[in-house]
mmCIF file of C-alpha atoms in Angstrom:
data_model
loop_
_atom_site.group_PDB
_atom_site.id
_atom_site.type_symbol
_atom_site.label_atom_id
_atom_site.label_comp_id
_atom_site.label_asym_id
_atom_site.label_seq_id
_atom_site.Cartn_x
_atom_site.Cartn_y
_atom_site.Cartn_z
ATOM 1 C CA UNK A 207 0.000 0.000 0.000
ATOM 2 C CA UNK A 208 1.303 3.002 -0.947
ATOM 3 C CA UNK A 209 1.990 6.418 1.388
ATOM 4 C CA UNK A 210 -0.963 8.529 -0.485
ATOM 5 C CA UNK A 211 -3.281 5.611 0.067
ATOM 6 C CA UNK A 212 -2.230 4.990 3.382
ATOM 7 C CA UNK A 213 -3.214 8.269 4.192
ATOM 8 C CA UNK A 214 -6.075 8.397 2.592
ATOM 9 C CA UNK A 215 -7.534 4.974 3.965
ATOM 10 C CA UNK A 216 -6.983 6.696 7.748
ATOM 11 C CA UNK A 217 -8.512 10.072 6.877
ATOM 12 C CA UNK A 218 -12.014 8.152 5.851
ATOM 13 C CA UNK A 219 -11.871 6.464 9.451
ATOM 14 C CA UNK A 220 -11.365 9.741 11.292
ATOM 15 C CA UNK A 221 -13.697 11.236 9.086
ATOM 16 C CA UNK A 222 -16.814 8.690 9.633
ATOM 17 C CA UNK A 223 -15.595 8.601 13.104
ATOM 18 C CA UNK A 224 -16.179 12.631 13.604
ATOM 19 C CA UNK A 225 -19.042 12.604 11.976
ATOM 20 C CA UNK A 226 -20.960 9.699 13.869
ATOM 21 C CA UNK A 227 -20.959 7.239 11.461
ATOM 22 C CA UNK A 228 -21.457 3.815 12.088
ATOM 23 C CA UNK A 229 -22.658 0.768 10.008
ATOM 24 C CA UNK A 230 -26.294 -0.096 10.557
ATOM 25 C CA UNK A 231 -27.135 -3.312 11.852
ATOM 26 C CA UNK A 232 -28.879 -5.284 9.966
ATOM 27 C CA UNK A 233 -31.653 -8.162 10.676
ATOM 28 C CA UNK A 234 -32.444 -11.930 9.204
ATOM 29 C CA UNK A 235 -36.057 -12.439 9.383
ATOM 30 C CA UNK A 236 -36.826 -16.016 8.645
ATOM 31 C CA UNK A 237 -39.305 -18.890 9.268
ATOM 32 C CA UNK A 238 -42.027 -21.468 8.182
ATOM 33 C CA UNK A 239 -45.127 -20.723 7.152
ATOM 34 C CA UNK A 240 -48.202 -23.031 8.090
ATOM 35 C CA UNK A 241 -51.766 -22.969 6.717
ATOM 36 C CA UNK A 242 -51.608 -21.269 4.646
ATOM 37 C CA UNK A 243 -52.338 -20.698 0.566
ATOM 38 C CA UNK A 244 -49.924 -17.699 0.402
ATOM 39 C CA UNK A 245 -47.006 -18.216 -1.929
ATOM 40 C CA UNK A 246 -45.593 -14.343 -0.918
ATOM 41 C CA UNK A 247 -44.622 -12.933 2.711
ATOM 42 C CA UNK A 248 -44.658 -8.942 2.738
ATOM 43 C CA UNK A 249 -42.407 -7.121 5.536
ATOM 44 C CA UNK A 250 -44.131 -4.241 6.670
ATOM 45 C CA UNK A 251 -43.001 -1.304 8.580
ATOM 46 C CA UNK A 252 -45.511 0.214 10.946
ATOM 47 C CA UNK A 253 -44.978 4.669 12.146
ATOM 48 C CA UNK A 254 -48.138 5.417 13.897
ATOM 49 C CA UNK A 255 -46.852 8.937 13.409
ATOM 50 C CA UNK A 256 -46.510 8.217 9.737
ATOM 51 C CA UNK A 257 -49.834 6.740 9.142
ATOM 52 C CA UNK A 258 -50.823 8.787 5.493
ATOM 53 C CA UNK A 259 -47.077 6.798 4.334
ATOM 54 C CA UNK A 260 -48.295 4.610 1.547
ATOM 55 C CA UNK A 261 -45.245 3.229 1.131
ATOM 56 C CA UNK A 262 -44.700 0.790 4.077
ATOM 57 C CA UNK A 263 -43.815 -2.406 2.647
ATOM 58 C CA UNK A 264 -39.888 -2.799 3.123
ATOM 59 C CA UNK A 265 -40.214 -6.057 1.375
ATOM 60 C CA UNK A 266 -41.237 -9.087 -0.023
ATOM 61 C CA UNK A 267 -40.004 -12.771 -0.923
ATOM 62 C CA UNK A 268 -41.478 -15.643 -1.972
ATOM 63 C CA UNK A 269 -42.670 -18.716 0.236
ATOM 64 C CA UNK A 270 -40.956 -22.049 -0.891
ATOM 65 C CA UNK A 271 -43.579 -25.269 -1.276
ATOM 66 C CA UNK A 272 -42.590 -26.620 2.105
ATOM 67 C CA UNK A 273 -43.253 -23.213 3.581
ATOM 68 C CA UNK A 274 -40.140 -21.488 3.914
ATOM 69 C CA UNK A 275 -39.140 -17.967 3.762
ATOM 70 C CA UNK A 276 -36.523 -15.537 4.962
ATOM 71 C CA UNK A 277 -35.636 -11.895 4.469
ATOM 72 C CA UNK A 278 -32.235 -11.475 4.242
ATOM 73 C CA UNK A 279 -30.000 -8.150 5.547
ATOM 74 C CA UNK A 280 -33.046 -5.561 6.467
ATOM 75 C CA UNK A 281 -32.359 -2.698 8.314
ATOM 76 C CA UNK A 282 -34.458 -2.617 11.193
ATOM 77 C CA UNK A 283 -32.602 -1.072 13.912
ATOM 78 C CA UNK A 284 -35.513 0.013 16.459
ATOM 79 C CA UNK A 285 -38.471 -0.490 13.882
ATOM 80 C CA UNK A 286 -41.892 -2.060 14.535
ATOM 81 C CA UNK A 287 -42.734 -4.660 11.577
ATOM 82 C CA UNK A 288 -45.112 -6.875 10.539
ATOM 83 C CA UNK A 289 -45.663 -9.950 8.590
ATOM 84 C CA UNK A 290 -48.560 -10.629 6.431
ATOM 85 C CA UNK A 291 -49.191 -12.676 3.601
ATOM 86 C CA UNK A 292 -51.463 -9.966 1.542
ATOM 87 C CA UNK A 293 -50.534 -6.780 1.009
ATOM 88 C CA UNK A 294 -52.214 -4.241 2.580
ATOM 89 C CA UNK A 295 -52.357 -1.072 4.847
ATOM 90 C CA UNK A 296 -51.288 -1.771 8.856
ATOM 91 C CA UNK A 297 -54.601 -2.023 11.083
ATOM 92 C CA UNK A 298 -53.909 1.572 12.824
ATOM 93 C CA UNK A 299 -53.215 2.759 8.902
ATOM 94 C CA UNK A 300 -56.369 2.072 7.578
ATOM 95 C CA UNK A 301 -58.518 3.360 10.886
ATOM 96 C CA UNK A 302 -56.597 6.465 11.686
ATOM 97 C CA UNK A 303 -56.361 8.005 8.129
ATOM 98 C CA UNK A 304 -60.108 7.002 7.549
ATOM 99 C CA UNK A 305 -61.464 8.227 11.215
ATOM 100 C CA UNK A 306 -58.443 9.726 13.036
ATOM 101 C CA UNK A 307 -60.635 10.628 15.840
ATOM 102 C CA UNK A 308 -61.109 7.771 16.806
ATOM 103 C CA UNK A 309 -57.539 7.213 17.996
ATOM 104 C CA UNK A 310 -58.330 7.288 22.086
ATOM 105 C CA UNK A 311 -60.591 4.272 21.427
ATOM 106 C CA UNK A 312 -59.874 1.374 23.798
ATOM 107 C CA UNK A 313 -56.737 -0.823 23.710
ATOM 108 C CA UNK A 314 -56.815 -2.949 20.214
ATOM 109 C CA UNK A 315 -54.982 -5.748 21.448
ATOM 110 C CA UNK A 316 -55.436 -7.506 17.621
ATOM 111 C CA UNK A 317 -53.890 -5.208 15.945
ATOM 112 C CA UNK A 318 -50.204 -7.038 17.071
ATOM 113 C CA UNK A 319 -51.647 -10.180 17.589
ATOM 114 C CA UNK A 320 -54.061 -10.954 14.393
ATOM 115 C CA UNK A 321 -50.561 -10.973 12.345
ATOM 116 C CA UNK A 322 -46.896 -11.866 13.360
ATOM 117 C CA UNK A 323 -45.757 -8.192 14.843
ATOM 118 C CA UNK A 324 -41.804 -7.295 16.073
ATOM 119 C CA UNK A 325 -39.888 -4.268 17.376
ATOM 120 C CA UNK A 326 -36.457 -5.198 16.518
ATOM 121 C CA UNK A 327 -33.497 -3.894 18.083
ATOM 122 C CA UNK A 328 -30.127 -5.295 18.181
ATOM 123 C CA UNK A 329 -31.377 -8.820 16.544
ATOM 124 C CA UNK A 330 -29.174 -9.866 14.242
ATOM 125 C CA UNK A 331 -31.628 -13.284 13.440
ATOM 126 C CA UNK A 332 -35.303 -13.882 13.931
ATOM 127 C CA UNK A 333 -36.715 -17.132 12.964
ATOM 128 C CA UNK A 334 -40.235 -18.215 13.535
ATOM 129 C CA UNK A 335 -42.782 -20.841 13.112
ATOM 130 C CA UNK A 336 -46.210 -18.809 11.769
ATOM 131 C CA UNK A 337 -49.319 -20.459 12.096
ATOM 132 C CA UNK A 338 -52.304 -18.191 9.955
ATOM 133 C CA UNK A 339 -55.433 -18.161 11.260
ATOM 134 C CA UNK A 340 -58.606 -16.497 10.659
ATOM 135 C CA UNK A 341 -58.075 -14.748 13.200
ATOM 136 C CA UNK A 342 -55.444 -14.657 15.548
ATOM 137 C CA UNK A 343 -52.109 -15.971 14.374
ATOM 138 C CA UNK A 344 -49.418 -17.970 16.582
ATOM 139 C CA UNK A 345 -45.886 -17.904 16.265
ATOM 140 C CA UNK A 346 -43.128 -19.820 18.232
ATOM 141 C CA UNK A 347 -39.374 -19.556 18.110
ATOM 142 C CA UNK A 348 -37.771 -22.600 17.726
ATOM 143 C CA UNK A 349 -34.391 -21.337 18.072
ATOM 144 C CA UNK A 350 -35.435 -19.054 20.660
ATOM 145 C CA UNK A 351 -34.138 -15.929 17.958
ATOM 146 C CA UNK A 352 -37.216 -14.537 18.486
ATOM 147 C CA UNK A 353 -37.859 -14.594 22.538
ATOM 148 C CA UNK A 354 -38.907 -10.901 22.943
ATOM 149 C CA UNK A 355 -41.399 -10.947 20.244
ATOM 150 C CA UNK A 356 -43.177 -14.172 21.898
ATOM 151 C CA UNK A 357 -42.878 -11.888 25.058
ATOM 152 C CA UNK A 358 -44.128 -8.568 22.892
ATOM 153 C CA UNK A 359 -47.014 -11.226 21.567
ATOM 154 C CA UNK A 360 -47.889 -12.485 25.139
ATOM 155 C CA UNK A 361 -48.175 -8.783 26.788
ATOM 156 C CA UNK A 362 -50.659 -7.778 23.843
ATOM 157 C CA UNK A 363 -52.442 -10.949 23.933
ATOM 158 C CA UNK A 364 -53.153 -10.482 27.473
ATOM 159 C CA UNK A 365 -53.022 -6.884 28.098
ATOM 160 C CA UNK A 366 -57.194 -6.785 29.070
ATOM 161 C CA UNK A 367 -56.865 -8.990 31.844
ATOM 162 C CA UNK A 368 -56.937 -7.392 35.476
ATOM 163 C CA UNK A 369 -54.487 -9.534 37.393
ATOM 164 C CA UNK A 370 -53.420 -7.784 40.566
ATOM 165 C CA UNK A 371 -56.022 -5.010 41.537
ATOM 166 C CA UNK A 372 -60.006 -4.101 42.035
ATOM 167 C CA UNK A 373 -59.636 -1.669 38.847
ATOM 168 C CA UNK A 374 -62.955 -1.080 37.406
ATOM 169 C CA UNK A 375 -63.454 0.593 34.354
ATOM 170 C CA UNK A 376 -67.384 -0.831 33.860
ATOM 171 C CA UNK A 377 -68.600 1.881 36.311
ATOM 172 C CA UNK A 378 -68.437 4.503 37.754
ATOM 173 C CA UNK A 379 -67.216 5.082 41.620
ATOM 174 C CA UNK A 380 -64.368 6.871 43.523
ATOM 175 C CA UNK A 381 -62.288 8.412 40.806
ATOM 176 C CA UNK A 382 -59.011 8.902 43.405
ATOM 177 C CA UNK A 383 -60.146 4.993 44.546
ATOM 178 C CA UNK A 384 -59.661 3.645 40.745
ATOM 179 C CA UNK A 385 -56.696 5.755 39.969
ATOM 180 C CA UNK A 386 -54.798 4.157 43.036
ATOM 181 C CA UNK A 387 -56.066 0.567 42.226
ATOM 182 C CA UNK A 388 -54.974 1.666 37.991
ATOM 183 C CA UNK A 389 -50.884 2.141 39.607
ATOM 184 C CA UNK A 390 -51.573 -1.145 41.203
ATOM 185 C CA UNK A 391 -51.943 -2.725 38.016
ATOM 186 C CA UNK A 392 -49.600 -0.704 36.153
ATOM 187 C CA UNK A 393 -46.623 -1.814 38.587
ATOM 188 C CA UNK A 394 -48.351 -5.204 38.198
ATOM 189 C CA UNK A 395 -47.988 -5.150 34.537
ATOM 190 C CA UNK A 396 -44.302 -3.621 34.423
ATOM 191 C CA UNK A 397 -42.704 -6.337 35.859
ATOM 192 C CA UNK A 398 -42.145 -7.782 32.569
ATOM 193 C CA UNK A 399 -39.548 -4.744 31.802
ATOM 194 C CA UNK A 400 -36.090 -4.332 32.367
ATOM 195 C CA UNK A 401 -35.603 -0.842 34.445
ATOM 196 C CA UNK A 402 -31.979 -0.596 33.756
ATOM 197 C CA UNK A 403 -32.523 -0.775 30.389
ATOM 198 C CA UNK A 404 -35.781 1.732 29.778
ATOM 199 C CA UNK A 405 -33.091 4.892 29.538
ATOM 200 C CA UNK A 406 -32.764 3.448 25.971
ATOM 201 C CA UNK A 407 -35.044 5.603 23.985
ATOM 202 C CA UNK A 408 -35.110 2.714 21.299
ATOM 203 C CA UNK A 409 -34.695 -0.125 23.592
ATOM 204 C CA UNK A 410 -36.962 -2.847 23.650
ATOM 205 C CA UNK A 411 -38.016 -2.660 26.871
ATOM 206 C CA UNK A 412 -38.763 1.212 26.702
ATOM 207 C CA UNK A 413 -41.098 -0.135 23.833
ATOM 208 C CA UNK A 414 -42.284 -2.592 26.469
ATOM 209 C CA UNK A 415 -42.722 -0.105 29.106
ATOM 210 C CA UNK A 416 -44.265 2.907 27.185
ATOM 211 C CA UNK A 417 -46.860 0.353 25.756
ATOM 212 C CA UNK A 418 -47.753 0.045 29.295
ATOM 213 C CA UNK A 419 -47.664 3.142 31.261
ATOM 214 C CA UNK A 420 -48.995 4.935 28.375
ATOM 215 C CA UNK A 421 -51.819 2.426 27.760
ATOM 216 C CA UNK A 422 -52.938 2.406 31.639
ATOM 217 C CA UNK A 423 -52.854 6.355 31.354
ATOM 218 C CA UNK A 424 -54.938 6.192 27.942
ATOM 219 C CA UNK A 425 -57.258 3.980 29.483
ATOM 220 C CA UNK A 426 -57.348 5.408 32.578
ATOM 221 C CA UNK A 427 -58.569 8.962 30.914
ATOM 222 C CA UNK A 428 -61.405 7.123 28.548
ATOM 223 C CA UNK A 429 -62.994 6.155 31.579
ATOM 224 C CA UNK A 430 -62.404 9.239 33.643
ATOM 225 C CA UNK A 431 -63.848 11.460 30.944
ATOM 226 C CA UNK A 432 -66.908 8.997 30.019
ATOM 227 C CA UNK A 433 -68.099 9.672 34.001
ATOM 228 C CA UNK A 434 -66.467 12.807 35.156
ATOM 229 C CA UNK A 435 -67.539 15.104 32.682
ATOM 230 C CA UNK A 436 -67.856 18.030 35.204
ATOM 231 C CA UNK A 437 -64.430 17.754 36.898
ATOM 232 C CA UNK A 438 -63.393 17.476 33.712
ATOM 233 C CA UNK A 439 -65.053 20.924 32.537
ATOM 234 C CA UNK A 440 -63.773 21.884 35.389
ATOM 235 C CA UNK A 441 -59.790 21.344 35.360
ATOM 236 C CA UNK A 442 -60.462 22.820 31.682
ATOM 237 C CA UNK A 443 -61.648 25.728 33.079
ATOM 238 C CA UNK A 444 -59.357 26.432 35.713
ATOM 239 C CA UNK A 445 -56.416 23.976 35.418
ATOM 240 C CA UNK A 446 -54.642 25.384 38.808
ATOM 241 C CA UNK A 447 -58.383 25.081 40.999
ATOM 242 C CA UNK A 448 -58.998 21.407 39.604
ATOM 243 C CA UNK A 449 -56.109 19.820 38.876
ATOM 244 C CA UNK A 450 -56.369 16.165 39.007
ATOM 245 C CA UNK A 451 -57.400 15.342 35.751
ATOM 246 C CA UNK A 452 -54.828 18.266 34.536
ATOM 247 C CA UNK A 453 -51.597 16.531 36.763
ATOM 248 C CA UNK A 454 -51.887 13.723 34.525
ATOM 249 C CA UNK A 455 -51.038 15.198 31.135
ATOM 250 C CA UNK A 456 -47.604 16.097 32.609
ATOM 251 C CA UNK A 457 -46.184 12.369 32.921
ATOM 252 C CA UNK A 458 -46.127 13.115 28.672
ATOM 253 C CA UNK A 459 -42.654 15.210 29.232
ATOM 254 C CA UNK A 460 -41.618 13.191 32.478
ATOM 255 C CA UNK A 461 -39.733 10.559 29.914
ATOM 256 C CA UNK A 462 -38.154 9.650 26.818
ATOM 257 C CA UNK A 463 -41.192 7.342 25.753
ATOM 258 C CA UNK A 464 -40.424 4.920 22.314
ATOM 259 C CA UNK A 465 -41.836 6.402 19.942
ATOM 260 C CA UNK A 466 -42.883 3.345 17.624
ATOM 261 C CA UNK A 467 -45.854 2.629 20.605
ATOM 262 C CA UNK A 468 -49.041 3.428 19.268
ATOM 263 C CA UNK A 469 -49.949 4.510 23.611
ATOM 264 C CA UNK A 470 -47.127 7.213 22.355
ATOM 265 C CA UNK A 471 -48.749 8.432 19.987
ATOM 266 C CA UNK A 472 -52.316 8.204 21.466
ATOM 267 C CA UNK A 473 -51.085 10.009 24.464
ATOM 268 C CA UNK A 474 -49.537 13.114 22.294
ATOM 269 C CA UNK A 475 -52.878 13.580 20.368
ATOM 270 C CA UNK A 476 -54.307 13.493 23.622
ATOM 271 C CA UNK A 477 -51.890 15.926 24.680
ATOM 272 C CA UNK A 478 -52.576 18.215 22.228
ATOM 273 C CA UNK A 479 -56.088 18.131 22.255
ATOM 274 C CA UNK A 480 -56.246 19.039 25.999
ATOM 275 C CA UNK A 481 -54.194 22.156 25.409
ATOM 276 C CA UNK A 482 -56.517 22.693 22.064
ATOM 277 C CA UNK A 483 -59.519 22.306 25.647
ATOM 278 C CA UNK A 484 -57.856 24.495 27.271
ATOM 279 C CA UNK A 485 -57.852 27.271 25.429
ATOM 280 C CA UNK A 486 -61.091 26.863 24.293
ATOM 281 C CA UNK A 487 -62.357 26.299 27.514
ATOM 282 C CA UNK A 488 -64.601 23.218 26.120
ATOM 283 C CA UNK A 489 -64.152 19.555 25.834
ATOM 284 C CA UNK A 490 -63.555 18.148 22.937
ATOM 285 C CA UNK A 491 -61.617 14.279 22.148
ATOM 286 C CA UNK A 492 -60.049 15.615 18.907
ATOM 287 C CA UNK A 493 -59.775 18.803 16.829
ATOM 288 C CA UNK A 494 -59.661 18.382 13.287
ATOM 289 C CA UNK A 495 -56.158 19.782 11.825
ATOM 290 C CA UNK A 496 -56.149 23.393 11.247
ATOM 291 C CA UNK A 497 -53.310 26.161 11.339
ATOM 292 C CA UNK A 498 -54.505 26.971 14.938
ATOM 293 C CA UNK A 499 -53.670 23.198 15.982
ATOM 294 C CA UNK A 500 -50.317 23.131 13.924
ATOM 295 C CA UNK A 501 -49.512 25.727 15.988
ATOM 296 C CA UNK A 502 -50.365 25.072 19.078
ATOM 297 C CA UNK A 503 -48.818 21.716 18.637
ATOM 298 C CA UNK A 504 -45.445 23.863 17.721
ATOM 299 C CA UNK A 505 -45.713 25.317 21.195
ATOM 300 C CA UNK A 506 -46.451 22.596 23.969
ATOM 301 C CA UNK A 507 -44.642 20.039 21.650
ATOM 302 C CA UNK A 508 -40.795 19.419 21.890
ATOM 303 C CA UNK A 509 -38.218 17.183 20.159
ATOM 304 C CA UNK A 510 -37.888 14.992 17.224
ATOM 305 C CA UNK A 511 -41.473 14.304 18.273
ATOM 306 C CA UNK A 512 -42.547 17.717 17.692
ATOM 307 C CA UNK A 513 -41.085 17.036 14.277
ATOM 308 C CA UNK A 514 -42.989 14.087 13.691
ATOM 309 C CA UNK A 515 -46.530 15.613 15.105
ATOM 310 C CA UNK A 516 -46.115 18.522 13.317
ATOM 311 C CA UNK A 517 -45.395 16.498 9.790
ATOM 312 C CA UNK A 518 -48.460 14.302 10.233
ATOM 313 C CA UNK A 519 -50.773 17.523 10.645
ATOM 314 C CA UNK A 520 -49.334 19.382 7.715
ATOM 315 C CA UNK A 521 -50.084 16.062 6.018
ATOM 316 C CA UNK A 522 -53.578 16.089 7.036
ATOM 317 C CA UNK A 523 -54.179 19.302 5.891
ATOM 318 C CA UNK A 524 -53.108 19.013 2.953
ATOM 319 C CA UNK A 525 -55.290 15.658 2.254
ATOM 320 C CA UNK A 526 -58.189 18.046 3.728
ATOM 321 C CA UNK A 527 -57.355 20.264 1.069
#
């Protein structure tokens, strides 16, 4: 090797070391498909953010006559994904750019579960058994490659189920009473995540754990709005005299929260629409998109997810338009 290239060859290194660069990591997706008529597997990418996307199939490959099929080399460093044997729109995609006020609805479990879903991290193999239902799907890991997403799969599949509480979200009763007995269940449910590792923004178990605290707060509020319309009114009114139902919107900023969760992104519309309450003094669950919402959201908003919030609404308006 010559001087010039010598020199040249350590220059790029301290170059792409300055500037941050590092080579991404990529993923082996792989498995066998039973039941199934489908000769093609599509790799999906699912942004809750990024829901008006059309273009969210990474890729596809073909399904070999003993059921076989693999995706080789994806980048998918900290994405959620999907598999599906027909190509079409994720679940939240079709409901939230048809009827995107509806997104506070109630937790839709079958959304991950009806199809194999992953967040992948640091993975460098997943490998799967699929068995396609009607309905729900079941996957296993015969390797054991794909651990976290059985674990991702079993959370979602039983996310409905009060095990360690008296929460009750058929009735009304003691709003201070239920919001004690929701933590219960919240700590209940968040023994499944590693602490140490939820300073991770992209980690999988801040995934894990935003799904969670951000789906007890989400459900918490449906309920709490449904049968305290007046306090509510009230904390709208005059945040500082009632400010229970107000105290709650401030765990948004408290943490970095993943923001592939779809309780993420639930949570910041709900964010914004109680500041869009606020200073209207009324109640509303959603605002349509409008320059007075764009920039609001510019205001209470911060981050790369003010970036992302305020891309989806300029998107909406523009499909309003």
């Amino acid at each position: 090797m010559t001087f010039k290239l010598i020199v040249l060859f350590f220059t790029s290194i301290v170059i792409s070391s300055c500037l941050g660069q590092t080579e991404s990591k990529k993923t082996s997706i792989s498995g066998k498909l039973f039941s199934s008529a489908g000769k093609t597997v599509y790799l999906n990418k699912i942004d809750h953010f990024d829901y008006l996307n059309d273009k969210f199939t990474i890729d596809s490959t073909n399904v070999s006559e003993n059921g076989e099929f693999r995706f080789d080399g994806q980048n998918l460093d900290s994405q959620l994904v999907s598999l599906t044997t027909e190509k079409f729109k994720p679940y939240t995609y079709q409901i939230f750019s048809a009827a995107p006020q509806t997104y506070y609805f109630g937790n839709c479990e079958k959304f991950f579960t009806s199809i194999p879903t992953f967040y992948v991290t640091d993975e460098e193999s997943i490998d799967i058994n699929w068995h396609e239902t009607q309905s729900i799907d079941s996957i296993s890991s015969p390797n054991n490659s794909g651990l976290a997403q059985i674990q991702l799969r079993e959370f979602y599949l039983n996310s409905k189920i009060i095990d360690a509480s008296n929460l009750n979200y058929d009735n009304k009763q003691d709003f201070e009473e239920n919001w004690e007995q929701m933590l219960i269940e919240k700590d209940f449910d968040l023994k499944k995540v590693n602490f140490e590792n939820i300073k991770l923004e992209k980690s999988f178990d801040n995934y894990l754990y935003t799904e969670i605290y951000l789906g007890h707060l989400n459900q918490f509020l449906n309920w709490f709005e449904e049968h305290f319309p007046g306090d509510v009114k009230t904390s709208i009114q005059n945040p500082k005299l009632e400010n229970f139902y107000s105290n709650i919107f401030s765990e948004y900023k408290r943490h970095k929260w993943n923001s592939k969760s779809l309780e993420y992104y639930k949570f910041t519309e709900r964010y914004v629409n109680h500041y869009m309450n606020i200073q209207t003094k009324s109640f509303e669950h959603y605002y349509k998109p409008s320059d007075k919402k764009r920039k609001l959201a510019a205001k209470v908003l911060d981050g790369k997810n003010k970036e992302r919030y305020l891309t989806l609404v300029e998107r909406q308006l523009k499909t309003v338009l």
